[in-house]
Coordinates of C-alpha atoms and ligand atoms in Angstrom, one line a residue:
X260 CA 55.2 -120.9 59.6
X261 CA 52.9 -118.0 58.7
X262 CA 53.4 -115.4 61.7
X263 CA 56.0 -116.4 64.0
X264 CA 56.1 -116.4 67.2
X265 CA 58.1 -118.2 70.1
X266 CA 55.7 -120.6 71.2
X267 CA 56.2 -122.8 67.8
X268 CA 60.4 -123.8 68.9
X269 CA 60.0 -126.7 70.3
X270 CA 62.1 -126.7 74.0
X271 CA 63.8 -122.9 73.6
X272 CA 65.8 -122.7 76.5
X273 CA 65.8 -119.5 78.6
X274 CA 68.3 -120.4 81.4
X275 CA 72.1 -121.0 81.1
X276 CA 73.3 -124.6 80.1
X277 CA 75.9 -125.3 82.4
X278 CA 77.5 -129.2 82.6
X279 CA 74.3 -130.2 80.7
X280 CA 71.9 -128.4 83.0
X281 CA 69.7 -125.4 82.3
X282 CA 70.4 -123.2 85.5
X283 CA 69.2 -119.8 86.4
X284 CA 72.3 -117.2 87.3
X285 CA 73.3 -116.9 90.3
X286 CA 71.8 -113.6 91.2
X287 CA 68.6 -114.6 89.3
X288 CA 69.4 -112.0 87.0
X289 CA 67.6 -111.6 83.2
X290 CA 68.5 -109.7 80.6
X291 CA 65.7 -108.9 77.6
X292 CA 66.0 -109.9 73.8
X293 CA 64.1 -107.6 71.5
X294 CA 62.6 -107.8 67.9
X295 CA 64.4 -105.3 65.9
X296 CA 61.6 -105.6 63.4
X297 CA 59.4 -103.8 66.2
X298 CA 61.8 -103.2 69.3
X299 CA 59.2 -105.0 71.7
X300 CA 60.8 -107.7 73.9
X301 CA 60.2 -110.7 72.9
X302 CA 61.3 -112.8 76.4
X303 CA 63.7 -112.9 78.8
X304 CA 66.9 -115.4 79.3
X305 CA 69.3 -115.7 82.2
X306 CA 72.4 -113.3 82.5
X307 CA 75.0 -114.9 83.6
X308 CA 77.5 -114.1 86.3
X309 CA 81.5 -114.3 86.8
X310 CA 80.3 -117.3 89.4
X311 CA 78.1 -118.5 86.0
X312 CA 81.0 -118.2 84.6
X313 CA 83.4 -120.2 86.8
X314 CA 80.5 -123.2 87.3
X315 CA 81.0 -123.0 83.4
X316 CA 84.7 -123.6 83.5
X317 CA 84.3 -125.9 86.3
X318 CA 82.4 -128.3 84.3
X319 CA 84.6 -127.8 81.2
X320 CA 87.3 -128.9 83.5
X321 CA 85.3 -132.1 84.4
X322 CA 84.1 -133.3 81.3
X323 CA 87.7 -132.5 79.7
X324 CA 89.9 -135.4 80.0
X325 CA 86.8 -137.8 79.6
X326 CA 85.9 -136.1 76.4
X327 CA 89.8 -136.2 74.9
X328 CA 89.8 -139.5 75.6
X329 CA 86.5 -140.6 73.7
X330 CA 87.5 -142.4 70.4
X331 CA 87.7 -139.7 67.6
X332 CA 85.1 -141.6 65.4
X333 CA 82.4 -141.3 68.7
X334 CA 83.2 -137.5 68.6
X335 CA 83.0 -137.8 64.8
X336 CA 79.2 -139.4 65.0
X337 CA 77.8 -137.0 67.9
X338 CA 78.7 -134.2 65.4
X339 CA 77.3 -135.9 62.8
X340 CA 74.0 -136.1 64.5
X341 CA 74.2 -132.6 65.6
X342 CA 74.3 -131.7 61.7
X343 CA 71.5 -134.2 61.4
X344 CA 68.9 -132.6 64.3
X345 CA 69.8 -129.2 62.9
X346 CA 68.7 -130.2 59.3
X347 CA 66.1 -131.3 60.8
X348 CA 65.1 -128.5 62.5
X349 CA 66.2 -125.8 59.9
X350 CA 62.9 -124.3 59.5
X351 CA 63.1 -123.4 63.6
X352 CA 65.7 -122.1 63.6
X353 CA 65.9 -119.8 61.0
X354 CA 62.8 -118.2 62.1
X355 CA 64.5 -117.9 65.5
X356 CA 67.7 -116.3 64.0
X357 CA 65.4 -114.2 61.6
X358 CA 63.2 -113.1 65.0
X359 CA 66.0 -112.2 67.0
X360 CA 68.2 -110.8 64.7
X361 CA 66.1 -109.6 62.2
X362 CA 67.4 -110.9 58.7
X363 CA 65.4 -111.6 55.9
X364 CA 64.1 -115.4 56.3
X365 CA 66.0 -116.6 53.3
X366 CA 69.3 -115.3 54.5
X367 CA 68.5 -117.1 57.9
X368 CA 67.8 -120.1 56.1
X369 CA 71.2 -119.8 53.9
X370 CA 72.7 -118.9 57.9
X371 CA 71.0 -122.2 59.2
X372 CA 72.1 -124.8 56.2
X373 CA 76.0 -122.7 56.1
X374 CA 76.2 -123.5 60.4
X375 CA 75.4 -127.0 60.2
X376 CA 77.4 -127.6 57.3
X377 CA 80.4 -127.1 60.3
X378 CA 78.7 -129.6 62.1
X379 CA 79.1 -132.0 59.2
X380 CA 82.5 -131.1 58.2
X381 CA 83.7 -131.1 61.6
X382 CA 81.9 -135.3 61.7
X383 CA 84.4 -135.9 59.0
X384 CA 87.7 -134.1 60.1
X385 CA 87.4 -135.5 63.6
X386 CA 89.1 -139.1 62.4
X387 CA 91.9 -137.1 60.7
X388 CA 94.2 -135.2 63.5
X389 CA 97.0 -136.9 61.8
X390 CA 100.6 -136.7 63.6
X391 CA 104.1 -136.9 61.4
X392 CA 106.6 -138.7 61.9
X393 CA 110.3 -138.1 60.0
X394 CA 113.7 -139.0 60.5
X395 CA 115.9 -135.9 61.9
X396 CA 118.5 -134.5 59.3
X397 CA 121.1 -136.0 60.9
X398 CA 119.4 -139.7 61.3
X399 CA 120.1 -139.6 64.3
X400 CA 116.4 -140.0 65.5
X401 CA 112.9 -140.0 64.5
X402 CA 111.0 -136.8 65.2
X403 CA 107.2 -138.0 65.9
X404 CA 104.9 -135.3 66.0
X405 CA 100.9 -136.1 68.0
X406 CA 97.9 -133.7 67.9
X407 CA 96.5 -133.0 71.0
X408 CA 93.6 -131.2 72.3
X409 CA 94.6 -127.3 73.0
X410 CA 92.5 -127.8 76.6
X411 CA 88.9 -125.6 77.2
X412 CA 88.2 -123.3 74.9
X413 CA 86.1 -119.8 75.5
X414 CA 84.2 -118.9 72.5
X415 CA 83.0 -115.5 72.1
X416 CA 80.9 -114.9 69.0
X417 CA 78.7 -112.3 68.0
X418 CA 75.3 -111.3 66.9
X419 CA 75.3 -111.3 63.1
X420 CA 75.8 -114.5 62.5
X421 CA 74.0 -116.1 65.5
X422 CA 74.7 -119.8 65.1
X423 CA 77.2 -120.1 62.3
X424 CA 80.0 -118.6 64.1
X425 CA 79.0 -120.5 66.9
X426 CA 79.3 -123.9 64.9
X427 CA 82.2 -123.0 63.5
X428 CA 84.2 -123.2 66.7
X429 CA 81.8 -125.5 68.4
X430 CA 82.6 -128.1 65.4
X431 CA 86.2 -128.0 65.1
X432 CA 86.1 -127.7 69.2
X433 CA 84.9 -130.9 69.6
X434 CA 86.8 -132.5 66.6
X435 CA 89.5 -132.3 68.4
X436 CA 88.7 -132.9 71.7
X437 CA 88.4 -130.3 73.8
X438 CA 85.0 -129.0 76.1
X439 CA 83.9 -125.5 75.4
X440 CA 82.0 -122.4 76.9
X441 CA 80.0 -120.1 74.4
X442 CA 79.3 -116.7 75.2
X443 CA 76.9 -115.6 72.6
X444 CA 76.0 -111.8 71.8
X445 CA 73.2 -110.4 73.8
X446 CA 71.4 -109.5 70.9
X447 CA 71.2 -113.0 70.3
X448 CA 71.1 -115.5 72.7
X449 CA 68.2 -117.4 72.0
X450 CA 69.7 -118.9 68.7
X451 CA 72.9 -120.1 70.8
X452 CA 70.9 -121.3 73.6
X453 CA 68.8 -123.8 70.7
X454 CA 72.2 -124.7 69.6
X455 CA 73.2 -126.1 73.1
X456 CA 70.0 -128.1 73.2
X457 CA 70.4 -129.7 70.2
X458 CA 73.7 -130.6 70.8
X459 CA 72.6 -132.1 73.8
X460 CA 70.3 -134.1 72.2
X461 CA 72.7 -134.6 70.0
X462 CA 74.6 -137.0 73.1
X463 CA 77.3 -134.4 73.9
X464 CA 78.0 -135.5 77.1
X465 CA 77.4 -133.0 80.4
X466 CA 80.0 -130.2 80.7
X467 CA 81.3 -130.7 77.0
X468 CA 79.6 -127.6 75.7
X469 CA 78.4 -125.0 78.2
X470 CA 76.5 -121.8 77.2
X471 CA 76.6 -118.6 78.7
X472 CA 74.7 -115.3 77.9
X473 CA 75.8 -112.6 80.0
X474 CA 75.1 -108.8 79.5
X475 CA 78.2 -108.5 81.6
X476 CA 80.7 -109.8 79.4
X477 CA 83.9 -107.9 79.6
X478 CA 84.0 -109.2 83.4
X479 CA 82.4 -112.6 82.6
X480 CA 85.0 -113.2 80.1
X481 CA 87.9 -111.4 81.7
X482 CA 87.3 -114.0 84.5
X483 CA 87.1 -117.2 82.2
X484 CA 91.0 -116.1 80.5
X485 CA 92.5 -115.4 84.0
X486 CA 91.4 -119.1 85.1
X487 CA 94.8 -120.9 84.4
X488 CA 92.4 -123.9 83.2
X489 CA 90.9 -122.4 79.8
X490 CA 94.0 -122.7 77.3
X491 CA 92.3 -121.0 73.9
X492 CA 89.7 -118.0 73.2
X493 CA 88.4 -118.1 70.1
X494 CA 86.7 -114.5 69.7
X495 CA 84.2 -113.3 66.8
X496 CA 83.5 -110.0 66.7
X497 CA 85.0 -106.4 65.9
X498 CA 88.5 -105.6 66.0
X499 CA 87.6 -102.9 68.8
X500 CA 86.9 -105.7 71.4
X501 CA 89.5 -108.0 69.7
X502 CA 91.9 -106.3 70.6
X503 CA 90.8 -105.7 74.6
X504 CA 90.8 -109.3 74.7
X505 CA 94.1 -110.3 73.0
X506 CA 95.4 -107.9 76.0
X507 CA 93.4 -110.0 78.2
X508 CA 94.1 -113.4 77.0
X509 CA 98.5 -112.1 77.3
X510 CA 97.9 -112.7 81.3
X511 CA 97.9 -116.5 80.9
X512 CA 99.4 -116.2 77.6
X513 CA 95.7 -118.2 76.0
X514 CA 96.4 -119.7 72.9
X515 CA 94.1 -117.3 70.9
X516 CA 92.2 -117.0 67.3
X517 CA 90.7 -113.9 66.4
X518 CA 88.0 -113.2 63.6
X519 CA 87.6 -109.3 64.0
X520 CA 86.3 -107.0 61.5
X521 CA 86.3 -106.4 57.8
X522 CA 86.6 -103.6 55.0
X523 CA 86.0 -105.4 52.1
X524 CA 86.6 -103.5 48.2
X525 CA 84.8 -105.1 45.8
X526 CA 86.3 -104.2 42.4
X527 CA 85.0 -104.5 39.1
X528 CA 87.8 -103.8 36.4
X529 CA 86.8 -102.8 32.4
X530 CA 86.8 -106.2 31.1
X531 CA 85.1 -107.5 33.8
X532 CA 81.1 -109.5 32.5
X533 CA 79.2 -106.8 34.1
X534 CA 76.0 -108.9 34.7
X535 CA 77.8 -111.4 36.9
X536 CA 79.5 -108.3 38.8
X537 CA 76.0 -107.2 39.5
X538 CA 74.9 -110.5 40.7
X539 CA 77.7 -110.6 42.9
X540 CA 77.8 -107.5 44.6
X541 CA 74.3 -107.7 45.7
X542 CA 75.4 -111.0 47.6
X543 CA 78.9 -109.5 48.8
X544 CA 76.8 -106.0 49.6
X545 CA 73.0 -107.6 51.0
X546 CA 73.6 -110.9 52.0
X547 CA 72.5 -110.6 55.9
X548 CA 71.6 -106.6 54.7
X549 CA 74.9 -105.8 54.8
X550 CA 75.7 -106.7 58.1
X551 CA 78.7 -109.3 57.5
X552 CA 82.2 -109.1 58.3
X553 CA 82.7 -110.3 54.9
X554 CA 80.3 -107.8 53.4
X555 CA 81.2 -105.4 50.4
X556 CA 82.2 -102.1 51.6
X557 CA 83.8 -100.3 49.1
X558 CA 83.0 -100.3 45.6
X559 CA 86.0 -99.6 43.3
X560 CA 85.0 -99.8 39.7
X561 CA 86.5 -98.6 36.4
X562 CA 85.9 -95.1 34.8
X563 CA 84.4 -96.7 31.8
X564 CA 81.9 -98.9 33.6
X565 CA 81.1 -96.6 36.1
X566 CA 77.9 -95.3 35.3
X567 CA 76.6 -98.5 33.8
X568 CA 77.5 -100.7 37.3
X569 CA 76.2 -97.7 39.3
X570 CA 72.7 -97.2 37.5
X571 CA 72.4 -100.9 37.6
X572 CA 73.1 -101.3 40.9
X573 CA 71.0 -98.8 42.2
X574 CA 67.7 -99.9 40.2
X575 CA 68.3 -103.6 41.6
X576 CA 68.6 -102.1 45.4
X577 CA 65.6 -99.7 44.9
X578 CA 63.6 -102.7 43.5
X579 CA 64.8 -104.8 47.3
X580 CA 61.6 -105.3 48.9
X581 CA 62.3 -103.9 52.7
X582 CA 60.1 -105.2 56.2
X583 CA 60.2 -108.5 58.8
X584 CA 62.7 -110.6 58.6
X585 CA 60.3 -113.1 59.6
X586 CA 57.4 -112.1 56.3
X587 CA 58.2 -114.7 53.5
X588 CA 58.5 -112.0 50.8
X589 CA 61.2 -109.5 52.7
X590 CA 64.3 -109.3 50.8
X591 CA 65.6 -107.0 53.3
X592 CA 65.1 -107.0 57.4
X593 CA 65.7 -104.5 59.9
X594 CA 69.1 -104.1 61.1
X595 CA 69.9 -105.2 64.8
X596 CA 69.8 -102.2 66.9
X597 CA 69.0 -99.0 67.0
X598 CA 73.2 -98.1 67.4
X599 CA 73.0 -99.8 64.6
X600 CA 70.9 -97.3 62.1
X601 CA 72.4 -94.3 64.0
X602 CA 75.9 -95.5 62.8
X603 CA 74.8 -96.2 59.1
X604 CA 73.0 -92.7 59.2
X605 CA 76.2 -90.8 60.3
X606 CA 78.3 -92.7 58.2
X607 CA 75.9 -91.6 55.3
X608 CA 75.7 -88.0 56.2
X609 CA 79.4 -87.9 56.5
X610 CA 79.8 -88.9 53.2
X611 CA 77.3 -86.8 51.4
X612 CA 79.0 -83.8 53.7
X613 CA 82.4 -84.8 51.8
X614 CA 80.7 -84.7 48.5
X615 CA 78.8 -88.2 48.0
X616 CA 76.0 -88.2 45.6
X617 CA 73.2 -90.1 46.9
X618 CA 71.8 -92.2 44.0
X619 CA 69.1 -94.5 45.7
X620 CA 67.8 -94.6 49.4
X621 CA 70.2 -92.9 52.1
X622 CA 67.2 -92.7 54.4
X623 CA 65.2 -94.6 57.2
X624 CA 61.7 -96.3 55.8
X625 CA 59.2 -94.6 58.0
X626 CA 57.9 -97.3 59.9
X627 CA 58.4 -98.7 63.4
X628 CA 61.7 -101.0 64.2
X629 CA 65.7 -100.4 62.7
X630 CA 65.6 -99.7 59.3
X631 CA 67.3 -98.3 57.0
X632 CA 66.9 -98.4 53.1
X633 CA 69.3 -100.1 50.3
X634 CA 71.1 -97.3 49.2
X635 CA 73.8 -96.4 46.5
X636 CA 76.4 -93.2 47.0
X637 CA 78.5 -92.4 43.9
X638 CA 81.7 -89.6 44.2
X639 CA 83.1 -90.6 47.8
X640 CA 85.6 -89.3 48.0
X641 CA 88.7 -91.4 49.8
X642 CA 88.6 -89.2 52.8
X643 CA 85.1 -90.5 53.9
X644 CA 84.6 -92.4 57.0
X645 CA 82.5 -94.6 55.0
X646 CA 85.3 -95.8 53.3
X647 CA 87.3 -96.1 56.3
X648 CA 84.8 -98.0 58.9
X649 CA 83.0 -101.0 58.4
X650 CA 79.4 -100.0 57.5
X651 CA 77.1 -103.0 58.4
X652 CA 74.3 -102.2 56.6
X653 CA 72.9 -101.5 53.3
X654 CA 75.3 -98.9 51.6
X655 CA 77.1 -99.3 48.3
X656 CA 79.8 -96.9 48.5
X657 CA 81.2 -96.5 44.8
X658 CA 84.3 -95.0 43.9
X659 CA 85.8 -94.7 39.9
X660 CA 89.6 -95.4 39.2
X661 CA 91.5 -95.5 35.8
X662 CA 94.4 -98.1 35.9
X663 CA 95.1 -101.7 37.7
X664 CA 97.4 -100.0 39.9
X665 CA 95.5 -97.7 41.5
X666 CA 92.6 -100.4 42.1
X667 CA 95.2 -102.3 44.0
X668 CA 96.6 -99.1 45.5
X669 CA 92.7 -98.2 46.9
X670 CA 91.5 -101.4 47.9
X671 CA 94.7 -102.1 50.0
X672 CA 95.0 -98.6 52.0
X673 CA 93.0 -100.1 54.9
X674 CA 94.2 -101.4 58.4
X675 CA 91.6 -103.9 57.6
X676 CA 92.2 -107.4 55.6
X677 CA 89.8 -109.9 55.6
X678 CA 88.2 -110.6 51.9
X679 CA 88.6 -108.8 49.0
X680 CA 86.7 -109.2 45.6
X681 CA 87.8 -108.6 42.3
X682 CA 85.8 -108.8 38.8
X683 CA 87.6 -109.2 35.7
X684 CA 87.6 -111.3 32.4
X685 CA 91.2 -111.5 32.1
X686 CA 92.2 -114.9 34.2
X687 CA 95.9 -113.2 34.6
X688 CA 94.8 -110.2 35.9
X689 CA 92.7 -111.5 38.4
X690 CA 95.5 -114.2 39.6
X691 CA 98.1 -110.9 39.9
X692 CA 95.3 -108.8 41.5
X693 CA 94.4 -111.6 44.0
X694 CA 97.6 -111.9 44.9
X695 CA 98.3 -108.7 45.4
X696 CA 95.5 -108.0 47.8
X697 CA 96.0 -107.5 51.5
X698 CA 93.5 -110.0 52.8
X699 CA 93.2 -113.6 54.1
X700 CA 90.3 -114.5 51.4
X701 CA 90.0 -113.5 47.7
X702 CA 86.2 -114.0 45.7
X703 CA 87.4 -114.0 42.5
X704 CA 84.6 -113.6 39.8
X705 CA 82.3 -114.5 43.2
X706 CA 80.4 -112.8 45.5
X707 CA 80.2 -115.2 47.9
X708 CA 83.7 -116.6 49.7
X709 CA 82.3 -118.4 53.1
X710 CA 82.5 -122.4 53.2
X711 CA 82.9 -124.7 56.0
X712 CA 85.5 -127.0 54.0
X713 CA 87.6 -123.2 53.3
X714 CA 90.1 -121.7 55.3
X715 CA 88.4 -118.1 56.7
X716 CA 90.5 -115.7 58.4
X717 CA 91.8 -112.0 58.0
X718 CA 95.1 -110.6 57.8
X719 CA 96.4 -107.2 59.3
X720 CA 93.3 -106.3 61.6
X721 CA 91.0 -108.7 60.5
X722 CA 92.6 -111.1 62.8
X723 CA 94.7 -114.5 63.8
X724 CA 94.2 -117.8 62.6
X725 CA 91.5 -119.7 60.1
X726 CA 88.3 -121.2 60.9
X727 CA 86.9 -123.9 58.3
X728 CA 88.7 -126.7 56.4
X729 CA 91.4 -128.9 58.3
X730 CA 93.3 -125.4 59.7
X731 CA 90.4 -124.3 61.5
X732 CA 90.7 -128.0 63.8
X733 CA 94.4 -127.3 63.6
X734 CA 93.5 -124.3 65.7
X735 CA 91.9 -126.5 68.4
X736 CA 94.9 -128.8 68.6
X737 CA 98.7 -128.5 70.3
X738 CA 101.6 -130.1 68.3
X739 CA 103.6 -132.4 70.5
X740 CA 106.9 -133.2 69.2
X741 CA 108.4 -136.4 70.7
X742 CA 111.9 -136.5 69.9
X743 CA 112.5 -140.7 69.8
X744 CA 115.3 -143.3 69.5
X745 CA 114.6 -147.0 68.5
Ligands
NAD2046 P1 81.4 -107.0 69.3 O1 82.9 -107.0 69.2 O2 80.7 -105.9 69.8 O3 80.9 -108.3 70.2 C1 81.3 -109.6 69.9 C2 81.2 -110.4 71.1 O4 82.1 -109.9 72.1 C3 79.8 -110.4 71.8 O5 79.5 -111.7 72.3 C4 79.9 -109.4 72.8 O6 79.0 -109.5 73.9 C5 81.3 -109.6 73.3 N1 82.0 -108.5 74.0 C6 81.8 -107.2 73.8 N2 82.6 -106.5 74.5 C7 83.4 -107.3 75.3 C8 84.4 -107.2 76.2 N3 84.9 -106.0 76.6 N4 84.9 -108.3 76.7 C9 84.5 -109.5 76.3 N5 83.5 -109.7 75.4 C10 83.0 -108.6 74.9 O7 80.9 -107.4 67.8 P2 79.4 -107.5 67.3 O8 78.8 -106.1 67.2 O9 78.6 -108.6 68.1 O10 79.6 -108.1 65.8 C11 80.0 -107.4 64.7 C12 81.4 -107.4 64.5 O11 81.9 -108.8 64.3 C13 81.9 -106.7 63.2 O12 83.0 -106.0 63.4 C14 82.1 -107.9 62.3 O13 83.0 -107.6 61.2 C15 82.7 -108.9 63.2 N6 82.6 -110.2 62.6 C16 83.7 -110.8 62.1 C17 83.6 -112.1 61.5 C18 84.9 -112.7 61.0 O14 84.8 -113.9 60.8 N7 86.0 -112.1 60.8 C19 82.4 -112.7 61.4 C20 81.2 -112.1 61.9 C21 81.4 -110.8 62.5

């Protein structure tokens, strides 16, 4: 698409889609979206209100019982064509993830084919909510168990993954029947706001999925769980604001799933083939430039492949090339925010302060927008905030340890639990040292865990609940039991 620029997205909504309308907000309020690559704004979008908010939930509420009832295979094919129109119009919306959130084009693009794969998924687990039916112990009766829709469903997701984590619960949503109202992050809008459009086009009917952007969103969301209508929040986003929520949601007691935040090891033991460790930290470390919940955040590795896996890992982060997300050659884009680089930078500081030895970047490129340079700090020691918080960005913490047991030991002493990855050549180890790790998701020998047809969830504070496979429509749907006697 050469230089990119708004003008070539087709339809971009600006204004809030509400029961299959694009409105204004009710105070005509607009909030700015800004290319991190540059800081300049690059347009405006309505900023929803509570009221906004409400209208949202109001049209949830109307489309709700109409869309339960549609036959699951109709569900099934609107998805279907969602996955279709967003294949189709990959290339657009990658460049508008990539503009708006800054990522190198060909992680947008790997964002862009992972979200519509939900869409896809979602077509084909639609027609299987299956029920059970047994006979109780005693034979006395049959226990018959029916899925039914959980009821309207806020979804809350955030900026780094600007339309996969918004498939992900739109798919499964609507698989099983029940109308939805996004909040997207307000870094990101414009992604979630395309989303809505093509699902429109897609023949969702009016009020099925409703999409709000609101600066506001502690009170715009607050209002949505104390509204005895919405039944489940499903919330993306960091464990901080997780938390505030799961408070909130107690009020009406809303059925809740969490995806919070992550604090991945990544640990590479002696045996381990060191060329495919390589490979796969730099996609568990600089997929979306570090700025995953999944991403790699602490590097344990063996005392006798140390230096090797650290000299190699630096040399392949140096050689990364940095700039636009949107330029066709940038390996690595800008990170989302200026918070952002000042967070990466303190964390940095704080761990060269501790005693870090900075082997490759640990600065900002000097250039306009939020960078900040693929870097590689050996000797933390476990003190370190870095080791503590999540990073999101491009720092490879690395930290040497002698036996198995201490591996497990280090990579476990976190409040955190969402992936883990482990690299060995020994099959046995890495079963015992998967299972022994605190998290909801293992990558063994892989860099890479995330798939639509996958259960992906954390444990501890990572969160409740799965999102992917069959589970993640699971968490859409209520189990009835119906205790019978024929
Ligand atoms: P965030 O928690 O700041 O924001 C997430 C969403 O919540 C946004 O839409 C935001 O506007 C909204 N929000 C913020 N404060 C709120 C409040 N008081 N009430 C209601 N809504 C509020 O997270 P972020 O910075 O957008 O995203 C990064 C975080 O998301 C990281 O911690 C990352 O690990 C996590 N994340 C987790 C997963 C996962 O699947 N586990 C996936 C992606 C990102």
């Amino acid at each position: 698409m050469g230089d990119f620029t708004l003008d070539q997205i087709a339809d971009l909504p600006l204004d809030l889609l509400i029961g299959g309308k694009a409105v204004a907000a009710s105070d005509g309020g607009r909030f700015e979206v800004v290319d991190p690559a540059t800081g300049a704004v690059i347009t405006t979008v309505a900023d929803g209100t509570v009221d906004d908010a409400m209208a949202a939930v109001d049209a949830a509420d109307a489309a709700a019982d109409g869309w339960a009832a549609t036959a699951p295979r109709d569900r099934a094919e609107v998805l279907r064509r969602a996955f279709e129109l967003m294949s189709a119009r990959a290339d657009e919306l990658a460049h508008l993830i990539s503009l708006e959130n800054g990522k190198a084009l060909a992680d947008a693009r790997g964002e862009t084919a992972y979200a519509s794969e939900f869409f896809r998924w979602y077509a084909e687990e639609a027609v299987r909510a299956s029920g059970e039916l047994t006979t109780a112990p005693t034979g006395a009766n049959r226990i018959m168990v029916v899925r039914q829709p959980v009821g309207i469903a806020v979804l809350v997701t955030p900026w780094n993954f600007p339309a996969a984590m918004a498939t992900r619960k739109i798919g499964p949503a609507l698989a099983a029947g029940c109308t939805v109202v996004l909040k997207p992050a307000s870094d990101t809008p414009l992604t979630a706001l395309l989303m809505g459009r093509i699902l429109d086009d897609s023949g969702v009917p009016a009020g099925v999925v409703n999409v709000v952007p609101a600066r506001r969103s502690g009170a715009v969301v607050s209002a949505m769980l104390h509204d005895a209508r919405v039944r489940k929040l499903s919330f993306t986003g960091s464990t901080e604001v997780g938390r505030i929520l799961l408070k909130e949601a107690a009020d009406q007691v809303v059925n809740c799933s969490m995806e919070l935040g992550g604090n991945a090891p990544f640990l590479v033991f002696e045996d381990a083939d060191l060329d495919a460790a390589l490979e796969g930290a730099m996609v568990a470390k600089m997929r979306n430039g570090g700025e995953a919940c999944t991403a790699a955040n602490r590097f344990f590795v063996h005392a006798d492949v140390a230096e090797e896996f650290s000299s190699r890992l630096a040399k392949r982060m140096s050689a990364m090339r940095v700039g636009p997300g949107t330029a066709d050659d940038t390996q690595v884009g800008p990170l989302v925010n200026q918070e952002a680089v000042t967070k990466v930078t303190e964390l940095v500081k704080g761990a060269v302060d501790a005693g870090g030895q900075v082997v490759v970047g640990g600065t900002r490129p000097d250039r306009p927008g939020y960078y900040y340079e693929p870097t590689v700090l050996t000797d933390v020691p476990p003190s370190a905030p870095i080791l503590r918080e999540e990073i999101f960005g491009p720092v490879a913490p690395i930290v040497t340890f002698t036996d198995e047991a201490e591996a497990i030991r280090l990579a476990n002493d976190t409040e955190f639990g969402l992936v883990s990855y482990v690299y060995t050549g020994d099959l046995a180890r890495g079963l015992r040292v998967s299972e022994a790790m605190e998290s909801g998701m293992v990558g063994l020998n892989r860099g890479l865990v995330s798939d639509p047809a996958a259960p992906f969830g954390g444990t501890k504070q990572s969160g409740i609940g799965r999102e992917g496979g069959h589970e993640g429509m699971l968490d859409y749907l209520e189990s009835k039991y119906i205790a019978v006697t024929w």
